PDB file of C-alpha atoms in Angstrom:
ATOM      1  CA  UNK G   1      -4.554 -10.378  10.123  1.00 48.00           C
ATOM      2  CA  UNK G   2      -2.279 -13.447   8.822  1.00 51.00           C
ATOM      3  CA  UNK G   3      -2.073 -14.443   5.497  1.00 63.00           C
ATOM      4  CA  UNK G   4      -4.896 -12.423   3.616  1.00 76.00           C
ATOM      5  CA  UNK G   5      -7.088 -14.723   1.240  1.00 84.00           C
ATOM      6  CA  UNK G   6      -7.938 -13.326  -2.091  1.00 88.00           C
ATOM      7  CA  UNK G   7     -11.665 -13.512  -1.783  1.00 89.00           C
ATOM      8  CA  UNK G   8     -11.123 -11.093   1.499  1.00 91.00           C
ATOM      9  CA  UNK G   9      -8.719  -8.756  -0.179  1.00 94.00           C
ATOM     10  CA  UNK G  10     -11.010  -8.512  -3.015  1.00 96.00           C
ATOM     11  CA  UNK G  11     -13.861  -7.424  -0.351  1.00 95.00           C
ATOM     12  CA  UNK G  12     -12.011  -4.563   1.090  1.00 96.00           C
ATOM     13  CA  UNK G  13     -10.478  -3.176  -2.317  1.00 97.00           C
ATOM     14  CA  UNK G  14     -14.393  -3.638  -3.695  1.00 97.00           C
ATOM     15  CA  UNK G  15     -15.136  -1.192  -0.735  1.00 96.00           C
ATOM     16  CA  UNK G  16     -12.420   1.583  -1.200  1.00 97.00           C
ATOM     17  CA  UNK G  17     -12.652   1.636  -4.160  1.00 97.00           C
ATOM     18  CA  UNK G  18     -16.418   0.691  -5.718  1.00 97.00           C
ATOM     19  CA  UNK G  19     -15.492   1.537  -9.333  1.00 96.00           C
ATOM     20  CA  UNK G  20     -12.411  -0.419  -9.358  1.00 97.00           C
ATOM     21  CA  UNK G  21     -13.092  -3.526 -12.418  1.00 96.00           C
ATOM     22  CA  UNK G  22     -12.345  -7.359 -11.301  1.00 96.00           C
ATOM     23  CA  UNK G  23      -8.827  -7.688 -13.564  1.00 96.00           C
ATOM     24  CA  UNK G  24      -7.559  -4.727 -11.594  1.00 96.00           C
ATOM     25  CA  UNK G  25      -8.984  -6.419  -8.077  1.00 96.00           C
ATOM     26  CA  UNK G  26      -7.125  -9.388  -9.452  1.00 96.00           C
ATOM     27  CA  UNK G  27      -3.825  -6.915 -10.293  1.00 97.00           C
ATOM     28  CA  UNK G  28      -3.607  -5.685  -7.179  1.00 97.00           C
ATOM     29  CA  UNK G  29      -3.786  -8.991  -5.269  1.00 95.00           C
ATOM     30  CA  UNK G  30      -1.043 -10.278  -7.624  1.00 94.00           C
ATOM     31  CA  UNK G  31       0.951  -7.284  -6.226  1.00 95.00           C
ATOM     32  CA  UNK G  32      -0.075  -7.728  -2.942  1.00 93.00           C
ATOM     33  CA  UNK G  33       1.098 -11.629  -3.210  1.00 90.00           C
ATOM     34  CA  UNK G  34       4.362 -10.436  -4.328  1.00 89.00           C
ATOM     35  CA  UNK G  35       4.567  -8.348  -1.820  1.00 88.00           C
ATOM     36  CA  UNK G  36       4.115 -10.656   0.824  1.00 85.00           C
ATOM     37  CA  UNK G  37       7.007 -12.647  -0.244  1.00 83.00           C
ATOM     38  CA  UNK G  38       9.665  -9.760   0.456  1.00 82.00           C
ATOM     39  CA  UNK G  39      11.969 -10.994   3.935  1.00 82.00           C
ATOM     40  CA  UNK G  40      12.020  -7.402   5.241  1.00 85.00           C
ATOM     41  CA  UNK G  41       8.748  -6.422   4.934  1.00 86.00           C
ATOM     42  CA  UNK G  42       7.338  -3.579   3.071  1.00 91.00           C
ATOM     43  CA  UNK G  43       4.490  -1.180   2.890  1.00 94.00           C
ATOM     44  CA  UNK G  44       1.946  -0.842  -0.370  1.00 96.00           C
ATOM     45  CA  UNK G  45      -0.328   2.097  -0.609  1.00 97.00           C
ATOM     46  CA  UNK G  46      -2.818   1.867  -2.774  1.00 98.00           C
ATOM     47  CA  UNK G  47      -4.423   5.080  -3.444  1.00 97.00           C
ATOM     48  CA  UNK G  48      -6.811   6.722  -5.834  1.00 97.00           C
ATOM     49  CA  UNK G  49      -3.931  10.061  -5.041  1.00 97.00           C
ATOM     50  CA  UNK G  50      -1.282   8.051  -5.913  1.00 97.00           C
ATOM     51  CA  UNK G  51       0.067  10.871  -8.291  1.00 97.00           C
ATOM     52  CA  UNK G  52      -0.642  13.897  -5.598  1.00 97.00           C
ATOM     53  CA  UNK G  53       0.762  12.492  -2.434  1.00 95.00           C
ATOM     54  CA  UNK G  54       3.954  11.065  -4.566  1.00 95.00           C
ATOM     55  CA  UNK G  55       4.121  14.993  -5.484  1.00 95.00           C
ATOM     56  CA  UNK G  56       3.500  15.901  -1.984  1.00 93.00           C
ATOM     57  CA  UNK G  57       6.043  13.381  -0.164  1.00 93.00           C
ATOM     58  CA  UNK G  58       8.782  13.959  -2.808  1.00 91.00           C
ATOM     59  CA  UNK G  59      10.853  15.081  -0.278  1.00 91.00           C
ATOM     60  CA  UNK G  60      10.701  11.887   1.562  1.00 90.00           C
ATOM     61  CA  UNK G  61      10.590   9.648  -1.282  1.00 91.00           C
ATOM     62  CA  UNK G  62      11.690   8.521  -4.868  1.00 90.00           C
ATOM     63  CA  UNK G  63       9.445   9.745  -7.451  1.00 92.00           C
ATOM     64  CA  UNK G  64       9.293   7.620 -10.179  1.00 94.00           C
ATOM     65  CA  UNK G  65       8.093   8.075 -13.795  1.00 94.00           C
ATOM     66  CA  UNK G  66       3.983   6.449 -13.819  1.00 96.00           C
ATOM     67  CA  UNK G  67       3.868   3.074 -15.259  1.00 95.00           C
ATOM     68  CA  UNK G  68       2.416   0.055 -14.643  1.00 96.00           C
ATOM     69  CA  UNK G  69       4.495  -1.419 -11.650  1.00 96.00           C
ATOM     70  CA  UNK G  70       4.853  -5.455 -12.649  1.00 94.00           C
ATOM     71  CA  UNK G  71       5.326  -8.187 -10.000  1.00 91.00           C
ATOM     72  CA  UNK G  72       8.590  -8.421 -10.837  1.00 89.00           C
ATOM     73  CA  UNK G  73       9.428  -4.639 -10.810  1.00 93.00           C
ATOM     74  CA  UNK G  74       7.745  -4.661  -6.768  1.00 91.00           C
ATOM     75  CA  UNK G  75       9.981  -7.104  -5.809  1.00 86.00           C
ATOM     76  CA  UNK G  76      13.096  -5.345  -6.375  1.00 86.00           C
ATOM     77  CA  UNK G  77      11.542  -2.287  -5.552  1.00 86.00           C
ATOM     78  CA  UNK G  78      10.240  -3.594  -2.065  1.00 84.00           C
ATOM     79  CA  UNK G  79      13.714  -4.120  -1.451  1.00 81.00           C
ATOM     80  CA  UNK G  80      14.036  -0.421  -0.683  1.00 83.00           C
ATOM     81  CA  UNK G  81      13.072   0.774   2.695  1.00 84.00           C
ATOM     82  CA  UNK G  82       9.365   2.908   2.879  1.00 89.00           C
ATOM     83  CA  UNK G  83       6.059   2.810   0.984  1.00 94.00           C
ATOM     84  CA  UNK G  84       5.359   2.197  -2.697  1.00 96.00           C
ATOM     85  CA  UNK G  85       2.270   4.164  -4.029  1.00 97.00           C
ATOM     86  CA  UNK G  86       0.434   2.673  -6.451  1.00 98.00           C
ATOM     87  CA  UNK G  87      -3.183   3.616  -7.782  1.00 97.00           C
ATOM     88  CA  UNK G  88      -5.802   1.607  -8.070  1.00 97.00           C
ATOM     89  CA  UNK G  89      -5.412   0.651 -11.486  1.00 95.00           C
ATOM     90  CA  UNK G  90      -1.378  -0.943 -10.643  1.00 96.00           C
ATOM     91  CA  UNK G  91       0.226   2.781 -11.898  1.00 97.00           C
ATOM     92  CA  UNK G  92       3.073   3.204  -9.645  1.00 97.00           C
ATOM     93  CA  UNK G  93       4.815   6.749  -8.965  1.00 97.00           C
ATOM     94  CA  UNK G  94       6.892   6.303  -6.065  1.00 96.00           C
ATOM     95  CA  UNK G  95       9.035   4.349  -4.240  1.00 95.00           C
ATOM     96  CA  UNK G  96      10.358   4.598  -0.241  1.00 93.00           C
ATOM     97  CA  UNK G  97       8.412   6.864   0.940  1.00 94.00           C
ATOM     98  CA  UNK G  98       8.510   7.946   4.498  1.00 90.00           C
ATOM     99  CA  UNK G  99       4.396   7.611   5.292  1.00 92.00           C
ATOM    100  CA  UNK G 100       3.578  11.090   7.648  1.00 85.00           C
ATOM    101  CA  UNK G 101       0.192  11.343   9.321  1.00 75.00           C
ATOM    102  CA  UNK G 102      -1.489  12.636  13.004  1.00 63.00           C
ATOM    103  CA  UNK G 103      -0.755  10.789  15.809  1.00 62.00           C
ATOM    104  CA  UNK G 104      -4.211   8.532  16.918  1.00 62.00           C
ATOM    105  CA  UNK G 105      -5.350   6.341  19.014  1.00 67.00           C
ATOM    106  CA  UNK G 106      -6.035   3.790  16.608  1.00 68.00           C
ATOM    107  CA  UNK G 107      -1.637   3.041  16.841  1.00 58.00           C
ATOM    108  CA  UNK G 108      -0.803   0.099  19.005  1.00 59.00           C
ATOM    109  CA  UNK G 109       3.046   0.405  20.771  1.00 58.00           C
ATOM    110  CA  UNK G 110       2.645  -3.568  20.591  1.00 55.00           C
ATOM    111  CA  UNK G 111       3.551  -3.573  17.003  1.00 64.00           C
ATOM    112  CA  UNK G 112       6.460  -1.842  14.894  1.00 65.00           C
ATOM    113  CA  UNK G 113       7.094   1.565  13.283  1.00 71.00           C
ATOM    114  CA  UNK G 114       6.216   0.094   9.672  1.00 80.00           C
ATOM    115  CA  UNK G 115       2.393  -0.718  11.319  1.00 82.00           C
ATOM    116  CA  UNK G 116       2.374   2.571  13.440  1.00 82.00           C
ATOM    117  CA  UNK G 117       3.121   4.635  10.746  1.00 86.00           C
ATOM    118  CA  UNK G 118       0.713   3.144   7.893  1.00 90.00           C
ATOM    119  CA  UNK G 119      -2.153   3.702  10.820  1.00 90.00           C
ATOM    120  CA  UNK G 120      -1.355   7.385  11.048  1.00 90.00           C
ATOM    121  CA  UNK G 121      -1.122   7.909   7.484  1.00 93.00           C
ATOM    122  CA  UNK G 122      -4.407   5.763   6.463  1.00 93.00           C
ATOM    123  CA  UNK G 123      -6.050   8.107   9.034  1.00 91.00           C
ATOM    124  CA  UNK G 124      -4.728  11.383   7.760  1.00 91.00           C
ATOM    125  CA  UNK G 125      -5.453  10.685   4.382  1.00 93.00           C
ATOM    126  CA  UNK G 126      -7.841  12.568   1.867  1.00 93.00           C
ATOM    127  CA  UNK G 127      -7.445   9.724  -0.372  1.00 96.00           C
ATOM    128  CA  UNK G 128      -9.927   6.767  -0.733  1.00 97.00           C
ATOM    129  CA  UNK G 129      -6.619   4.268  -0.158  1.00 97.00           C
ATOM    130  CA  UNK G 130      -5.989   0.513   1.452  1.00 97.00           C
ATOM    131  CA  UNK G 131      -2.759   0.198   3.130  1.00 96.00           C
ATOM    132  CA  UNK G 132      -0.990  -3.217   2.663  1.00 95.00           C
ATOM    133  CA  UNK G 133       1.411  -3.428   5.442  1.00 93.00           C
ATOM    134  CA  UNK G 134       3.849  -6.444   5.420  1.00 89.00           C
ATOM    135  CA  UNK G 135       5.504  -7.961   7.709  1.00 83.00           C
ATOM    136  CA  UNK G 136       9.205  -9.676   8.023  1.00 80.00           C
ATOM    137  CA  UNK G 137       7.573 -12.815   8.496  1.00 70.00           C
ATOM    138  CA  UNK G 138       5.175 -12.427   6.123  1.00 67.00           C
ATOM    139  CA  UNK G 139       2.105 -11.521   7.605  1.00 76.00           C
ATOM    140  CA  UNK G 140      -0.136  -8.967   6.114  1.00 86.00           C
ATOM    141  CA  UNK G 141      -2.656  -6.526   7.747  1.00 89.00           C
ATOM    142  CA  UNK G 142      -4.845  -4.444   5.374  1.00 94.00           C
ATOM    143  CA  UNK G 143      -5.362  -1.011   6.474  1.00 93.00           C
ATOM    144  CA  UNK G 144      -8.620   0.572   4.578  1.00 94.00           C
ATOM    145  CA  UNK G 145      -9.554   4.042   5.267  1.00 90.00           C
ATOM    146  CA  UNK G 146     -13.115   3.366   3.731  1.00 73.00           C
TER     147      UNK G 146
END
């Protein structure tokens, strides 16, 4: 998708998540900004199961204790490799997580394992979530299972 504009991020986390208030549409932007500024790339989930699928991936992940995850705090926290899952409201509980999911035809081989991989988990999940997916160079591509 590009660079994401804030009025069209807004749109799509208004539609996952239709109880969601504007200064937590605004939060998660600010994240999402942040995000977009990390030179590897990273993954954001967003995800009203935030809490149950950082309990269900602790295997393949960091479990962290809930708090509000700051713009500052995803920054160095991007730096690790895998997803960070926040909820809605900007609570974060874990960090590099390996995303798992079924196989679809929704993947495209055109584009990398970080892309692939958010596809086949937004598709699996029994979560109302929004997948930010972030390129190296920056790009973003929002990945709404709503």
């Amino acid at each position: 998708q590009g660079r994401v504009a804030a009025d069209n991020f807004a749109r799509v986390v208004r539609r996952v998540f239709p109880k969601l208030d504007p200064d937590s549409v605004d939060y998660l932007w600010e994240l999402t900004s942040r995000a977009s500024t990390q030179p590897t790339g990273t993954i954001l989930v967003f995800s009203a199961g935030a809490a149950q699928e950082a309990q269900r991936l602790s295997r393949q992940s960091f479990r962290v204790a809930p708090r509000i995850i700051t713009p500052s705090v995803l920054r160095l926290v991007t730096n690790i490799d895998g997803a960070v899952f926040i909820e809605p409201t900007g609570v974060c509980y874990s960090i590099g997580a390996i995303l798992d999911g079924l196989a679809t035809e929704k993947g495209d081989s055109s584009r990398g394992t970080r892309y692939n991989s958010a596809v086949r988990y937004v598709n699996s999940s029994r979560y109302p979530c929004l997948v930010v997916v972030v390129s190296e160079d920056g790009w973003i591509d929002l990945l709404p299972n709503q």
